[in-house]
Coordinates of C-alpha atoms in Angstrom, one line a residue:
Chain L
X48 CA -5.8 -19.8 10.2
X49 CA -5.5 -18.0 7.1
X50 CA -8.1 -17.8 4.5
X51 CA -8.2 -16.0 0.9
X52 CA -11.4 -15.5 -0.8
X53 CA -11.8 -14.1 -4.6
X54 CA -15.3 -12.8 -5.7
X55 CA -15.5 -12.1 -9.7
X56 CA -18.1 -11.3 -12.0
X57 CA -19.1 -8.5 -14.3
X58 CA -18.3 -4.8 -13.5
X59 CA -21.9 -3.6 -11.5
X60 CA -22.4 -6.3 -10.0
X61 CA -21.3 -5.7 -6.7
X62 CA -18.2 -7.9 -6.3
X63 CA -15.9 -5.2 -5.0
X64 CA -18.7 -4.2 -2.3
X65 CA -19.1 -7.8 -1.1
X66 CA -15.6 -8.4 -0.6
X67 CA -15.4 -5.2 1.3
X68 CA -18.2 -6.2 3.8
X69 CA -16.6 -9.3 4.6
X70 CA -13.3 -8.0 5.0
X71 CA -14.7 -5.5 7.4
X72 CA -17.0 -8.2 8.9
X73 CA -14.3 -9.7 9.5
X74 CA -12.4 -6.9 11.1
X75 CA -15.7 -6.2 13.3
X76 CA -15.4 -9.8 14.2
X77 CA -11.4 -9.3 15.6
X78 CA -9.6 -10.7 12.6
X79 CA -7.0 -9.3 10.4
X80 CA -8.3 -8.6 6.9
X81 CA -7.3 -7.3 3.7
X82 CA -9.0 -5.9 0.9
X83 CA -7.4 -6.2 -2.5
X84 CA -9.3 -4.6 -5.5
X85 CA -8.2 -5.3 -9.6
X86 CA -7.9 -2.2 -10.6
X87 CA -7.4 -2.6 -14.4
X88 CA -8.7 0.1 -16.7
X89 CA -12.1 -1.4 -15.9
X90 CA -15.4 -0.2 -16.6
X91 CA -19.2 -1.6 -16.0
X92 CA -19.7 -4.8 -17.9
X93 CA -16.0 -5.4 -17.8
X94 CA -14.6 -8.1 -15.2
X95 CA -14.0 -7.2 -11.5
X96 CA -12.6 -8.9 -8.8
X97 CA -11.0 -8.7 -5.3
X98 CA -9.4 -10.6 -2.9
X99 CA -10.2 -10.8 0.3
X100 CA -7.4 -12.3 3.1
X101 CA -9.1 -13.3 6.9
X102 CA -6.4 -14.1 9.4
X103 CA -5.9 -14.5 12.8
X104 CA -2.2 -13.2 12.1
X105 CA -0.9 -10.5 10.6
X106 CA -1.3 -10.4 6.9
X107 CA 1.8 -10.8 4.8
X108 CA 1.1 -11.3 0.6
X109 CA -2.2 -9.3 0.3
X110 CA -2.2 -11.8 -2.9
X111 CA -2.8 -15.8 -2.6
X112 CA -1.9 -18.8 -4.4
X113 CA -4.5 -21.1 -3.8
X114 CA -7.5 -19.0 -2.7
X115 CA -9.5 -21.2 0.2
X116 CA -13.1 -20.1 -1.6
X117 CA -14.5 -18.1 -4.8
X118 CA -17.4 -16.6 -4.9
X119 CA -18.0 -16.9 -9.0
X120 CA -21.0 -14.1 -10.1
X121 CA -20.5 -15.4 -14.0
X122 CA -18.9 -17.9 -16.4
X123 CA -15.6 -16.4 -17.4
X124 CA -15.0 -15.9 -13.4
X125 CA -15.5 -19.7 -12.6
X126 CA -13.2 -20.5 -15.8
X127 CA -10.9 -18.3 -14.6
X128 CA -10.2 -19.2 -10.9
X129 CA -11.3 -22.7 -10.6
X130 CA -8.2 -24.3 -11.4
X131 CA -6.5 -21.7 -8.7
X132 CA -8.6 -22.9 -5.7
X133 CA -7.0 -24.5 -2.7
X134 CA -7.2 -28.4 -2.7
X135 CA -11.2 -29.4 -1.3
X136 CA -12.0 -25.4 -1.7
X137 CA -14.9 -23.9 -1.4
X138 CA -16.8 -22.5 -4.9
X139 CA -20.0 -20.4 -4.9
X140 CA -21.6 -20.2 -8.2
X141 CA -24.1 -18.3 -9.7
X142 CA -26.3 -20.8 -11.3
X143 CA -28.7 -18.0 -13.4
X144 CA -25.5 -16.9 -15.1
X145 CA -23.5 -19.6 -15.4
X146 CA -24.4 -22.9 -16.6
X147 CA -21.9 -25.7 -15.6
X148 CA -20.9 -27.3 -12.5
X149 CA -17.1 -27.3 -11.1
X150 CA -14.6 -29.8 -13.1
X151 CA -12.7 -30.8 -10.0
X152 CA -13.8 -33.5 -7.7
X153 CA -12.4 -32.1 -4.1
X154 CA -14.3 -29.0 -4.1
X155 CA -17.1 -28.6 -2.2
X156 CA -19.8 -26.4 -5.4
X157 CA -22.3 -24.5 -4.2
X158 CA -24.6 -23.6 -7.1
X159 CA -27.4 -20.6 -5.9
X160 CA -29.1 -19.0 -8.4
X161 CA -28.2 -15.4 -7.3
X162 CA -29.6 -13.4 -9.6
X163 CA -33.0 -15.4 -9.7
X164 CA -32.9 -15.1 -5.7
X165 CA -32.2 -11.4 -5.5
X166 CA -35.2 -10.7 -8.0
X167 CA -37.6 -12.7 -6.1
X168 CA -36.5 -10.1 -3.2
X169 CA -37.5 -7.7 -5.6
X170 CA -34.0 -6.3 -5.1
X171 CA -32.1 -7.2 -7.9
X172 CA -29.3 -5.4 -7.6
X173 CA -28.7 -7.2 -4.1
X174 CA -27.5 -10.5 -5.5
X175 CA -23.9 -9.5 -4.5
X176 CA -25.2 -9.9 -0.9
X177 CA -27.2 -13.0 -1.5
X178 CA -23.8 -14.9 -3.1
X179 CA -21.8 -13.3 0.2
X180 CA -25.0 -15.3 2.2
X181 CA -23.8 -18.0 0.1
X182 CA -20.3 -18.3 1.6
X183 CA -20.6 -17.8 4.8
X184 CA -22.8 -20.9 5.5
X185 CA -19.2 -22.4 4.2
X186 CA -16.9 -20.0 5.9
X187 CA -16.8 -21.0 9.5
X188 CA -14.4 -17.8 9.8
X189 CA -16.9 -14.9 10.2
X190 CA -20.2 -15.2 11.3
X191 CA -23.8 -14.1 9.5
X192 CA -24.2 -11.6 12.0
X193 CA -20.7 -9.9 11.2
X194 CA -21.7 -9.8 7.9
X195 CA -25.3 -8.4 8.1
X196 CA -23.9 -5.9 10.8
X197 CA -20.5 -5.0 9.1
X198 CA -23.5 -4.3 6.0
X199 CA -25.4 -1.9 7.7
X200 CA -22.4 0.0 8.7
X201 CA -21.3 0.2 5.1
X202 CA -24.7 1.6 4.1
X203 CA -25.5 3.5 6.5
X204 CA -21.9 5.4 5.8
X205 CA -22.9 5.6 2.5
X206 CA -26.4 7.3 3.8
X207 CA -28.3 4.3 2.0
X208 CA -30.1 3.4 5.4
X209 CA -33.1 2.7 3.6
X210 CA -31.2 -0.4 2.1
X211 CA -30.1 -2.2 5.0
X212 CA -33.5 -4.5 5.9
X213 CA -33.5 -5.3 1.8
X214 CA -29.7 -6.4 1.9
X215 CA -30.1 -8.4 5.5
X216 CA -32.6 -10.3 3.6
X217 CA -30.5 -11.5 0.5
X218 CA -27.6 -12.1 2.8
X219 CA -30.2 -14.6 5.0
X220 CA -31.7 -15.4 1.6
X221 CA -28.1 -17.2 0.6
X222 CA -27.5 -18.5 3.9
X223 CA -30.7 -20.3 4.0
X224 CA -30.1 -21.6 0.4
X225 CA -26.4 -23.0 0.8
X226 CA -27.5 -24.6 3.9
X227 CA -29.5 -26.9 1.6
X228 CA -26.8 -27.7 -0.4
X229 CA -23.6 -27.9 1.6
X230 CA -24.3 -31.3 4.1
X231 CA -23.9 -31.0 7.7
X232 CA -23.9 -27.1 7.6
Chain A
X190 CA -9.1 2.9 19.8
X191 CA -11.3 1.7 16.9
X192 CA -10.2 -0.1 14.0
X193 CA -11.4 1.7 10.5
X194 CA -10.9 -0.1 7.2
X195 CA -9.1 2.3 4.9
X196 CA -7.8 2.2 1.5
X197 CA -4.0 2.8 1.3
X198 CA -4.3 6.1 -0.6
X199 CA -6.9 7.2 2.0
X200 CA -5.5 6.8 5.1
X201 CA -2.1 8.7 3.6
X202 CA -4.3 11.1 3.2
X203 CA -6.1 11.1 6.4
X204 CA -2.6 11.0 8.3
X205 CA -1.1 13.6 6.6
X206 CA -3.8 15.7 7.8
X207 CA -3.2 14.9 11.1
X208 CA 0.1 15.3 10.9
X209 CA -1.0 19.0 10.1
X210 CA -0.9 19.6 6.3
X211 CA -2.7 22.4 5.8
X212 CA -2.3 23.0 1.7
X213 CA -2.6 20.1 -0.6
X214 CA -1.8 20.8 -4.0
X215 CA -1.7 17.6 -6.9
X216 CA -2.3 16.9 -10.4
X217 CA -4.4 13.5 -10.4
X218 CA -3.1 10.4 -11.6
X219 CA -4.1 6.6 -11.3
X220 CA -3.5 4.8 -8.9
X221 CA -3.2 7.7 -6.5
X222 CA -7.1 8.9 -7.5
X223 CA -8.2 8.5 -4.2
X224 CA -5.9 10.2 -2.4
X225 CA -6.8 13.5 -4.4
X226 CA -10.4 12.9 -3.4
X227 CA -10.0 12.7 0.2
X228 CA -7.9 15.8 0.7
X229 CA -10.7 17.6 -2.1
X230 CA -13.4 16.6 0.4
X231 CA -11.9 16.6 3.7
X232 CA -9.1 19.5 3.8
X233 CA -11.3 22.3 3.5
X234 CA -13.4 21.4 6.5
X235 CA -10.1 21.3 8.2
X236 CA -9.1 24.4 7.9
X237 CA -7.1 23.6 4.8
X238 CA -6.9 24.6 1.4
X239 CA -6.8 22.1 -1.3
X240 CA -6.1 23.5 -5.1
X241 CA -5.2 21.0 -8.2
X242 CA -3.1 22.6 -9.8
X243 CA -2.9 22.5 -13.8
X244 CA -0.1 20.2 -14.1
X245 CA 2.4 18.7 -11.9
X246 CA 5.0 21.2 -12.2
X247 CA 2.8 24.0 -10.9
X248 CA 1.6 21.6 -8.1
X249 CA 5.2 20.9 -6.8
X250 CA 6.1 24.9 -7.0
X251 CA 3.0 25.5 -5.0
X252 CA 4.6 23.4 -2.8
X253 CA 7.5 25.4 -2.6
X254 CA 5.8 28.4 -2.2
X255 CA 3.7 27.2 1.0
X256 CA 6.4 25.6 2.4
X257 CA 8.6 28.7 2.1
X258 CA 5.6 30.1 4.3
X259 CA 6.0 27.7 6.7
X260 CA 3.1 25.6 6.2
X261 CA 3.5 22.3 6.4
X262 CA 2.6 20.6 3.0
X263 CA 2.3 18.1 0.9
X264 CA 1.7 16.5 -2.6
X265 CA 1.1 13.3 -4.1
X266 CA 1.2 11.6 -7.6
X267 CA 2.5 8.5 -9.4
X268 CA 5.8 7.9 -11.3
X269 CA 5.6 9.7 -14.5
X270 CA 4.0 12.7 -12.1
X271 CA 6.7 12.7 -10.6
X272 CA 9.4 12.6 -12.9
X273 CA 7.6 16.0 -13.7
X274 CA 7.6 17.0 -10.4
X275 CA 11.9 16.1 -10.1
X276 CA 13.3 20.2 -11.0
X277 CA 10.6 21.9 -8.1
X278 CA 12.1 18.8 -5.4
X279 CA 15.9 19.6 -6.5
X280 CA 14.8 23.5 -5.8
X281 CA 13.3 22.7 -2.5
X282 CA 16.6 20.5 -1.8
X283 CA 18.5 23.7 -2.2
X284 CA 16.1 25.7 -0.6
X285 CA 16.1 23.7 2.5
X286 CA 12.4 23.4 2.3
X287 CA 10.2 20.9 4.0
X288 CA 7.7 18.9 2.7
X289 CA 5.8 15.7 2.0
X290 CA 5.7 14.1 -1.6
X291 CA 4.2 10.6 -1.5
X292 CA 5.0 8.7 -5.3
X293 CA 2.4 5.5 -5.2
X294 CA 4.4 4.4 -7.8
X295 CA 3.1 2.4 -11.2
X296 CA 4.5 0.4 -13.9
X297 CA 7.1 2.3 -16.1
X298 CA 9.1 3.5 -18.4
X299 CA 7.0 6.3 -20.2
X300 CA 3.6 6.4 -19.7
X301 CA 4.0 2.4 -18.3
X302 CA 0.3 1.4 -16.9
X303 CA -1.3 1.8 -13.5
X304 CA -0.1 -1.7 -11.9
X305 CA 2.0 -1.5 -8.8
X306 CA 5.8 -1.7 -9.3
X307 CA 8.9 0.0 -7.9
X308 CA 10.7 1.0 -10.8
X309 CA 11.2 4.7 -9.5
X310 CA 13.6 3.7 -6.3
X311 CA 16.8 5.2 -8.3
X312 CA 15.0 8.2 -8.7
X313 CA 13.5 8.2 -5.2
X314 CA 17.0 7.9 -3.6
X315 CA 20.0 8.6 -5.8
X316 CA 18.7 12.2 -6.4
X317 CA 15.9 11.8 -9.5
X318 CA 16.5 15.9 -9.8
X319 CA 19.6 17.6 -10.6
X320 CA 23.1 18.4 -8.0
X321 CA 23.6 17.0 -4.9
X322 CA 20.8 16.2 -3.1
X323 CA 18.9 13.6 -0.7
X324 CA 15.2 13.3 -0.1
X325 CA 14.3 11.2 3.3
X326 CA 12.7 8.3 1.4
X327 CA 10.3 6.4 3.4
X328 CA 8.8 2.6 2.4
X329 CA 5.4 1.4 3.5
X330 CA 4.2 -2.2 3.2
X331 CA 0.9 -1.6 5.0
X332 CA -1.7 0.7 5.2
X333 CA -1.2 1.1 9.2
X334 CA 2.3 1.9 8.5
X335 CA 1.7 4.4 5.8
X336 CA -0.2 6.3 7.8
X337 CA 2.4 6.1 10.5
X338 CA 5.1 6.9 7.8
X339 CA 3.5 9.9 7.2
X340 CA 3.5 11.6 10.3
X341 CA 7.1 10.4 10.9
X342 CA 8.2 11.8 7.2
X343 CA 6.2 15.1 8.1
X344 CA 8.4 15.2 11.5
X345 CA 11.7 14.3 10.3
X346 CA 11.1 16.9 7.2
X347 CA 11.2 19.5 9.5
X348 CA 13.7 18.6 11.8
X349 CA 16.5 18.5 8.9
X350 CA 14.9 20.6 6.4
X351 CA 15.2 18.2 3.9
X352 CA 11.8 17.0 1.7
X353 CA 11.0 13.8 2.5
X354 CA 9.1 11.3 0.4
X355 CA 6.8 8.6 0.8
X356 CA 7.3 5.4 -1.7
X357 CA 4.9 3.0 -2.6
X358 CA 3.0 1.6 -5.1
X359 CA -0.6 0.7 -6.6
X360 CA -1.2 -2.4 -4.6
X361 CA -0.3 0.0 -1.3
X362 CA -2.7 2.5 -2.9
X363 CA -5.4 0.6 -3.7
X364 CA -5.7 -2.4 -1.0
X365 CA -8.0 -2.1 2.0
X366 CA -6.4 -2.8 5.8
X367 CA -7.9 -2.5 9.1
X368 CA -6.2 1.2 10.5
X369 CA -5.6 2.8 13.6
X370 CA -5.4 6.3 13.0
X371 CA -2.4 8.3 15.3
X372 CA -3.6 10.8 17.0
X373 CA -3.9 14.6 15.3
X374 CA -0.6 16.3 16.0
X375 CA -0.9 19.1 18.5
X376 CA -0.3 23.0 16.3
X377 CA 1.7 24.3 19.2
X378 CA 4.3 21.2 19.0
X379 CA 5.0 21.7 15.2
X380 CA 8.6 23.0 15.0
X381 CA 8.9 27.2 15.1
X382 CA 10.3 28.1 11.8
X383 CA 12.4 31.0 11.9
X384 CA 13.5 31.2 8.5
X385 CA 9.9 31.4 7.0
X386 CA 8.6 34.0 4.4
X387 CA 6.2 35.4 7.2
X388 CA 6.5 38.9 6.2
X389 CA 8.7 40.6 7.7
X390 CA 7.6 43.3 10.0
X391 CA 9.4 44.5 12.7
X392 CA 12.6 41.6 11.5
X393 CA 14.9 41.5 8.9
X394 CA 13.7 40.1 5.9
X395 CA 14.0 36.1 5.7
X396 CA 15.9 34.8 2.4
X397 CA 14.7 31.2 1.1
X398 CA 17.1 30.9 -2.5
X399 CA 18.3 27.4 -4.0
X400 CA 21.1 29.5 -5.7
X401 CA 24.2 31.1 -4.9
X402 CA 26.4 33.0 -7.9
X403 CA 29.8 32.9 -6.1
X404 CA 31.1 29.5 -5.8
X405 CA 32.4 29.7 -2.5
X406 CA 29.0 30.4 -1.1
X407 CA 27.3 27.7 -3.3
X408 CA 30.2 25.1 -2.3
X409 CA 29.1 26.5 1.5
X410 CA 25.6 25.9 0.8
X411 CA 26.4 22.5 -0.4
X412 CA 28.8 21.6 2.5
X413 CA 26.1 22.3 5.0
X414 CA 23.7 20.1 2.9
X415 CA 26.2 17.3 2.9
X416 CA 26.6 17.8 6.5
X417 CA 22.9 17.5 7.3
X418 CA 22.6 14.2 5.4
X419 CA 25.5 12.7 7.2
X420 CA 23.7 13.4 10.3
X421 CA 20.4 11.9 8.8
X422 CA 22.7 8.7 7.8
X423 CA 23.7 8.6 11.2
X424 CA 20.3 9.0 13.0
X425 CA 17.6 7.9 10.8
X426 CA 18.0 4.5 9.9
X427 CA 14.7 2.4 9.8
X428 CA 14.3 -1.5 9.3
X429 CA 12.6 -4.8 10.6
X430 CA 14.3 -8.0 10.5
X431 CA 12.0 -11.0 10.6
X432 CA 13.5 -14.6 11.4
X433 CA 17.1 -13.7 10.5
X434 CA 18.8 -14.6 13.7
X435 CA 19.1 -18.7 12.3
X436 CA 18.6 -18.0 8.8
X437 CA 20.4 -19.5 6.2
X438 CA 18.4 -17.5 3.0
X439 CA 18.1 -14.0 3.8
X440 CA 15.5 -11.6 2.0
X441 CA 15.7 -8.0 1.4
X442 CA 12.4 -6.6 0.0
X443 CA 10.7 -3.6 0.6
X444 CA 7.0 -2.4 0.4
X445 CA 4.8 -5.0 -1.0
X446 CA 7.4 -6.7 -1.7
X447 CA 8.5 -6.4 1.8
X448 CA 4.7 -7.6 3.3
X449 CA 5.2 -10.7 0.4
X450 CA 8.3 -11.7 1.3
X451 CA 6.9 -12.1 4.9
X452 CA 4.3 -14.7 3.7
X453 CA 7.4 -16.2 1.8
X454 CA 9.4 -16.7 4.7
X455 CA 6.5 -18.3 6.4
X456 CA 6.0 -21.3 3.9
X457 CA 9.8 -21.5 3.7
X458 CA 10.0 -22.5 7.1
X459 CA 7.0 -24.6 7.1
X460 CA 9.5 -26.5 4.7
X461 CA 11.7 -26.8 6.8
X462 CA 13.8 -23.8 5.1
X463 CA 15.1 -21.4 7.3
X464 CA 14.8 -18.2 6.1
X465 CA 14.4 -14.7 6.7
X466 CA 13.5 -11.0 5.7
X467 CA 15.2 -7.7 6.2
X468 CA 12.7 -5.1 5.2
X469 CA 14.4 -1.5 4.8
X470 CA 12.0 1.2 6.0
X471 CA 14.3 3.9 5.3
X472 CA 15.2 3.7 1.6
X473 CA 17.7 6.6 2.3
X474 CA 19.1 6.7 4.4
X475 CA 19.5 3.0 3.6
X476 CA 20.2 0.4 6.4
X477 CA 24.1 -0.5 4.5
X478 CA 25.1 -1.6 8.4
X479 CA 22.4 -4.5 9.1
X480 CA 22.8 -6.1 6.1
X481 CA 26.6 -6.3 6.9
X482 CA 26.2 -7.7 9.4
X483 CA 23.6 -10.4 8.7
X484 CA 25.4 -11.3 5.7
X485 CA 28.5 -11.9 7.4
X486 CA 26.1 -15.0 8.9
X487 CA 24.2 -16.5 6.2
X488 CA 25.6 -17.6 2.6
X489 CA 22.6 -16.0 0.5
X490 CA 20.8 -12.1 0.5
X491 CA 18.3 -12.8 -1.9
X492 CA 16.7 -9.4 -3.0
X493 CA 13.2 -8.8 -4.0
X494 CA 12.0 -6.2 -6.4
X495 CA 9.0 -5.4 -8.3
X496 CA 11.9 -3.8 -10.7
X497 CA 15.0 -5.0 -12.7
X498 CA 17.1 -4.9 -9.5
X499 CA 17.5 -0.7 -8.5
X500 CA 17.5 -1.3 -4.5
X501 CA 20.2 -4.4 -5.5
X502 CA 22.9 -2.4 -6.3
X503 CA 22.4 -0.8 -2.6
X504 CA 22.1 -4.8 -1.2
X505 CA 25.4 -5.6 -2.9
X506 CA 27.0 -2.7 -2.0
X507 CA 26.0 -3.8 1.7
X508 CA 27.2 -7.2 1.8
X509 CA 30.7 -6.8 -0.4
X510 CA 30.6 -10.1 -1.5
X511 CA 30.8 -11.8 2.2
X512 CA 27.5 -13.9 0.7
X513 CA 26.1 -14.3 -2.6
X514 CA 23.4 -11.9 -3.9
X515 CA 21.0 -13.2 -6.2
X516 CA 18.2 -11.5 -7.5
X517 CA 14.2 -12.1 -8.0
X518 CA 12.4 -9.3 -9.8
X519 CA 9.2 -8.3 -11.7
X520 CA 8.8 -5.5 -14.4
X521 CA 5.9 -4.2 -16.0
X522 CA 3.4 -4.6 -13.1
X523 CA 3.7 -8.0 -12.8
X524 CA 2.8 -8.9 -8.9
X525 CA 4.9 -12.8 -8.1
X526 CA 3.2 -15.0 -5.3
X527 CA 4.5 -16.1 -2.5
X528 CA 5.0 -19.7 -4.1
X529 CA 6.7 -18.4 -7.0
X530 CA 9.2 -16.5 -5.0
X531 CA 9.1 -19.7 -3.2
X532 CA 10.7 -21.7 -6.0
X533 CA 12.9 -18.6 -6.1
X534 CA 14.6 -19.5 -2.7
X535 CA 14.7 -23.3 -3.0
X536 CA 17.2 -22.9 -5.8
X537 CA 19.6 -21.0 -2.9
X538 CA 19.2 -23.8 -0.4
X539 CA 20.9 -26.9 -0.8
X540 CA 18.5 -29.0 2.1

């Protein structure tokens, strides 16, 4: 089993720090992960994105061809990587910022309004968490319960304690809303 | 022991702590950033001193001076850094100094950019100062290894006194991997060093020079050096072979291209290709004697660089023409897949 996911979007919106809690979800779960950042002369409002690798192997190319699932937080992102994405892939989209479907036929799409979702938790700026929900209703790799855990280790490193309970949420938030769209989950 | 997930530049920093450097001194650069940060935050709650410097020259001769101390320490910086760094490393070549410079090397010439490449391996082993000199040059492809690299290059530094460097690149720098950390080196089993500037009370004074006026004792000085890095040759080898023992394509990549080349021979042989990967770990001294022999068994050593082809000329001069030696590369920054260096191999293999 090898599995590369991408999350893109805009600078700020958290796409570097949902890769990283998967990849160390995943690590928490007894996987091999890597974490792979652009690192461009970016800045917020610019694009960001990172690739995350989950293995049960060692991990050669850090990089992948044909990434098993994207997690796209805006339009230029879903333009971008859509064409790259393994055959009947996996494609999280953010419906409040981007406004058309996939163009290939084999993926399986998985529109969530992310942004929409992660105000209604009155935590906007958690809508990086609420996509990462998103996926792993489609990732049969890592479980929710890495992820929520693996998140509270992250903030609580960071000394943001007082966020974990608001980010559990938007990561059950997604996983509750992808189970309505992706059948048989 | 616990798994932590560290960035490349951080767990070279973490390790080389542990390995005992006690003075840190840089010049930041992308894509090394982090790497300063750590040792600014961590080294002086571990009873070290971390200063940044005001350029990269007066970081390297800071180096020189601690090390003349006997401290053990260490710098860091990216490629055009280091070309500034190149006169204090020839000096502490001379000076028989030891010490840890780690290059997380980015695109080049000039200024280049800040993607990962390996454009400075001529530099990093055919002596990028001046005279005749070696560094120990060392060649990550994952962030557990770099931090073992470390504490291996900060070992082996001592034991020859010879610098030794660390090379990889942004990608190194920059990615995430699950890490176990070694264990902190013990003080008391750090090599005595006799020869440091310790002052010199109740002794006669120590000497540390790179210069000697009277060609006989410079051609002495540089005997002994020559002698030392013929025992280093002979010693301090380092590779992994993966899958060579059928092959019919053989790989020689290091660093990320090393880790790449591993997914490469993986997909190969789901094809039905057989191939396989040396990986050098040692850039010098470089593992000539494998690649002999391997190529004396297979018809192609295909190398991969993220350069025009620097660590090929050392590949060619291994295999004298018993196999052909193509070569894939990338310049600028430019990372190739696995699939692309895929295609790469298929033109090699007649199945």
């Amino acid at each position: 089993m090898e599995q590369g996911v991408i999350f893109a979007g805009f600078g700020g919106q958290g796409i570097l720090l949902a890769g990283k809690v998967l990849a160390r979800a995943g690590m928490e779960h007894g996987l091999e992960v890597s974490w792979l950042p652009s690192y461009g002369p970016e800045m917020r409002g610019g694009t960001a994105n990172c690739t995350v690798v989950l293995s049960d192997e060692l991990i050669g190319a850090p990089i992948v061809d044909a990434p098993w699932a994207l997690v796209a937080m805006n339009a230029p992102s879903l333009d971008r990587f859509e064409p790259q994405l393994a055959e009947g892939g996996l494609a999280v989209i953010n419906t409040s910022l981007v406004h058309r479907s996939v163009q290939r036929t084999d993926l399986t799409a998985v529109p969530i309004p992310v942004t929409q979702l992660a105000h209604n938790l009155e935590m906007p700026r958690a809508g990086n968490m609420v996509a990462l929900g998103a996926l792993l209703r489609g990732l049969d790799s890592v479980p929710l319960q890495s992820a929520v855990q693996a998140m509270a280790h992250e903030m609580e490193e960071r000394g943001r304690e007082s966020l974990v309970d608001a980010n559990r949420k938007a990561l059950e938030a997604g996983y509750e809303e992808a189970g309505k769209v992706i059948v048989g989950s | 022991m616990s798994r932590t997930l560290m960035r490349g530049n951080e767990a070279i920093a973490e390790a080389g702590i542990r390995a005992g450097c006690r003075c840190y001194f840089c010049y930041p650069i992308t894509p090394q950033g982090e790497l300063v940060e750590y040792m600014a935050r961590e080294l002086p709650l571990r009873e070290g001193v971390f200063l940044q410097a005001e350029s990269e020259v007066s970081a390297i001769n800071m180096v020189y001076g601690a090390a003349a101390a006997g401290v053990r320490t260490m710098t860091s910086s990216s490629s055009p850094g280091i070309s500034l760094k190149m006169e204090g490393i020839s000096y502490m070549a001379g000076a028989r100094l030891p010490a840890v410079i780690v290059n997380i090397m980015r695109g080049g010439p000039g200024l280049g950019n800040i993607a990962p490449a390996q454009g400075d391996y001529f530099q990093a082993t055919k002596g990028g100062g001046h005279g005749d000199y070696r560094l120990i040059v060392l060649a990550p492809s994952t962030v557990p290894e770099a931090a073992e690299l470390i504490m291996l290059a900060f070992d082996l530094s001592d034991r020859y006194r010879v610098p030794a460097m660390i090379l990889a690149d942004g990608m190194l720098g920059q990615m995430m991997e699950p890490v176990e950390l070694p264990a902190p080196v013990d003080p008391q089993s750090i090599p005595a060093r006799p020869w440091a500037l310790t002052g010199a009370k109740g002794r006669d004074p120590n000497v540390v020079l790179s210069f000697d006026l009277d060609p006989q004792g410079l051609k002495e000085m540089n005997r002994e050096l020559q002698q030392t890095y013929r025992e280093i040759q002979g010693t301090e080898v380092r590779w992994e072979c993966v899958d060579t023992e059928d092959a019919e394509i053989v790989l020689v990549a290091y660093g990320t291209m090393g880790r790449i080349g591993k997914t490469v021979v993986r997909l190969a042989r789901e094809e039905g290709i057989r191939a396989g990967l040396v990986r050098p770990i040692s850039l010098w001294p470089f593992p000539y004697e494998p690649i002999r022999k391997i190529s004396a068994q297979v018809p192609t050593v295909l190398t991969l660089e993220l350069s025009a082809g620097q660590m090929w000329e050392d590949v060619r001069l291994a295999v004298e023409q018993r196999a052909q030696t193509p070569f894939f590369g990338e310049l600028g920054g430019v990372v190739p897949t696995p699939r692309q260096i895929l295609s790469e191999v298929k033109r090699y293999v007649s199945s």
